[in-house]
Amino acid sequence: MATLLERNPNGLYCAQGDFDIDPWSGVDRAIITHAHSDHLYAGSKRYLTARAGEPLVRARLGSDARIESLEYGASIQINGVRISFHPAGHILGSAQVRLERQGEIWVVSGDYKLVPDPTCAAFEPVNCHTFITESTFGLPIYRWLPAGTVMDEINAWWRSNQQAGRASVLFGYPLGKAQRLLAGVDSSIGPIYAHGAVEQMSRIYRASGIPLPAAAFVRDAPARTDWTQALILAPLMSKNSAWLRRFGRMSTGFASGWMRIRGTRRRRSIDRGFVLSDHADWPGLMAAIEATSAERVWVTHGYRAPMVRWLAEKGLEAQLIETQYEGERDEAGGATGAGGEAETGADGEPNGTDEV
Amino acid sequence: MRAFADLYAALDETTKTNEKIAAMSKYFSTAPPEDIAWAVHFLIGRRPKRLIETRKLVGWAIEEAGIPNWLFGESYQAVGDLAETMALLLPSAQASSDLPLHYWVEERLLPLRAWDDAARRNSLIDAWRQMSEGQRFAWNKLITGEFRVGVSQNLVVRALAEVSGVSTAVLAHRLMGDWEPTADFATQILAKETADADVSRPYPFCLAYPLDGSVEELGAVGEWQIEWKWDGIRSQLIRRGWRTFLWSHGEELITERFPELEAVGGLLPEGTLLDGEVLPWKDGAPLPFTQMQRRIGRKELGGKILAEVPVVLLAFDLLEWNGEDVRERPLEWRRQKLEEIVAGTASDGHLVLSPVLDGTSWEELKSTREQARARGVEGFMLKRRGSPYRVGRKRGDWWKWKINPYSVDAVLMYAQPGSGRRASLFTDYTFGVWNGDVLVPFAKAYSGLTDDEIRQVDAFVRNNTIEKFGPVRHVKPELVFELAFEAIQRSSRHRSGIAVRFPRMARWRTDKKPEDADSLDTIRALLPKE
Ligand SMILES: [Zn+2]
Ligand SMILES: [Zn+2]
């Protein structure tokens, strides 16, 4: 079996094509699955990404970066390797990268989820020989309820906060999660406000044609704003900041797959955890892997060791790949390192590296 | 079961006292009495004796989940709580049970003990299939006996008081003692009328607050009754209906463990309730607490141990006199009657009056307090003259003014996850001190750190594990903590040869390196002379 990708100090490297996928330092040519900060590092000479994700990649890298893009499904050849992007369903413009050379097909999943999300194109299974999958939530304890059910919980929480006269502050990853929340909550309940980090990203979504309800910038709100009726979308990193104090009496919520576990919910001292993730749950990971018909699976992100063992017991050639991908650090409950390796830092607090 | 699982979730979700009370009030005002009785039973921390081996329960959950054993192990590692891991791994819930809590407890939970394994398995799998995920979680907690939701008995009492309109003092009393969680009981606890008649039932203990400021802030010495603070088992000795009951503060009926005191009870006037400390005692002074532990550890109390470790009740208060509840009477009144009773009881030395100390100034008392350690007591109790006997821990009338604890700098050696809400964090630690150039485990401690510090230590443990033994991590000797403890004794059961009482983390010595920690020799020097 030909090897199209290998691990090198920058991550996943294709020697025949001389390019890297989601490298974590500057290279000549970077193929980018999506704009989350653990997949997109500055400093490469050229970037190639899915067209739908280009504005987000641009917003992160700045106007000087050299960024090229391809429509989903379209392909180009680089040194004899055919490259194409296929929707990953993770966030706007997120893509799986398909590589083909002399009939050998590899797919790098990037981050993905299988369930529908109105803010991005739906995951599309791609047949391949080798599938490199994430496994952020690679344990069977991770099983999501339909997003609609979770949105109902959030709406109910928002309404009961209104009745109790307290603001509803909902934390979530500012790129992807926040827009999915914005699109999913019932905006007729009350006014929606957003932290700057969220609203900047939402604007790119709207400019890309994704309909999202209006959310006012918190910082533009007049001093005597009544917050008790409002839903405020904010990144988790604002949780312990002075920024939060203006809302007065409030209930805090956090939308994340990690909220599935009571311990992570409780130690965050957040009032409500909503189990909503942009990553595949365990059944989703299994379905995605099966749909590729791959014989070989490389596993990155999160609970890799149990996934590898599970797949191997199912007769697949599975292998654990060290990466620096972190599966949305602000979701990490300090317990992402499965299989006995070092786990992420103190309580996996929100990543300060998220500069948007 | 639905309302109960919702109650559990609501209590679990909040740390705010008023929200917990509101959730319980809501439950108590809508649930049938049969369910309320069981809910109260579980909420105040009572649990059935072990129903089933956890290993079997887990085996059936794994079978039903359709996963291999090792994957259950990995999942448990990530979740840190057995009941929750099972609930998360069982096949997606298709139903939600409308059957009431008392059905689940009486028909399905308690019989588990008597059934054979096949019947248990079928019943449990059937139960899981009928339940939603939240219900399964609460149910699993009940089965494993780990039902803890962070509500104190006091909070349960407040919620019951809100619903019934009965005072918290009466309700607290109604919840004490031996009662069966029946509908009748629930009706009784919520009943308006207050002629309660259970002969065995103790009163809620009045607890002292530790003195945090300076003693002078309490005002004039003359306003206070001063006693030694004895370190024993806080207990109430009850004589009612010509029967004797000894209740510990942990709400255990311990009459049979102390035949000497049961005999004392037989000598008391009918309708008497004494409050005091049970202490191992010889020649007019307490024996070391390790002696008491030795005695408590015995299943059978032979003549030898009774002779070697005799006990006394050191009485300091009188709560019932001639069958009358006298808790509202002033301290001096109760003290005087208590003295009369003790004087009138030919107890063969097993009933001792806790002496009241004289002191004309705080200065004078401070120097008296220096003798505390030599006398085997923990310091002083200060009780406000004229005060009633209050329910629970209330600031103001009773203070404990302890001698400063011992303190030692020790190195973190082992860590393991806590239980309940701390199950996903490493919160239980073993500390070592130097013996030459090796560290010897010396004390275990769980409390004393802030949540923030616990998180930091947790991260340290995860990143600095040298070895794992089951849930226990052996970590790099790097962190130094100041441990405080109340007493120190020789012990052959401990590797260090030393046992300490109530060890806790006084502070994290980030300014110290492991080599700066104390040595076993320094600690041995603290031991009382042989
Ligand atoms: Zn991502
Ligand atoms: Zn990722």
CSV table of N, CA and C and ligand atoms in Angstrom, one decimal, chain A residues 34 38-39 111 279 301 325-328, ligand 2:
chain,number,residue,atom,x,y,z
A,34,HIS,N,-9.9,23.6,8.0
A,34,HIS,CA,-10.8,24.6,8.5
A,34,HIS,C,-10.1,25.6,9.3
A,38,ASP,N,-6.4,25.5,16.0
A,38,ASP,CA,-5.5,24.3,16.2
A,38,ASP,C,-5.2,23.7,14.8
A,39,HIS,N,-5.9,24.1,13.8
A,39,HIS,CA,-5.7,23.6,12.4
A,39,HIS,C,-5.1,24.6,11.5
A,111,ASP,N,-11.8,18.1,11.4
A,111,ASP,CA,-12.9,17.9,12.4
A,111,ASP,C,-14.2,17.7,11.6
A,279,HIS,N,-18.4,18.2,16.9
A,279,HIS,CA,-17.6,17.0,16.5
A,279,HIS,C,-18.6,15.8,16.5
A,301,HIS,N,-6.4,13.4,17.5
A,301,HIS,CA,-7.3,14.2,18.5
A,301,HIS,C,-7.9,13.3,19.6
A,325,TYR,N,-3.5,18.7,17.2
A,325,TYR,CA,-4.9,19.2,17.1
A,325,TYR,C,-5.5,18.9,18.4
A,326,GLU,N,-6.4,19.8,18.8
A,326,GLU,CA,-6.9,19.7,20.2
A,326,GLU,C,-8.4,19.6,20.2
A,327,GLY,N,-9.0,19.6,19.1
A,327,GLY,CA,-10.5,19.4,19.2
A,327,GLY,C,-11.1,20.5,20.0
A,328,GLU,N,-11.0,21.7,19.5
A,328,GLU,CA,-11.6,22.9,20.2
A,328,GLU,C,-11.2,22.9,21.7
C,2,ZN,ZN,-9.6,20.2,15.6
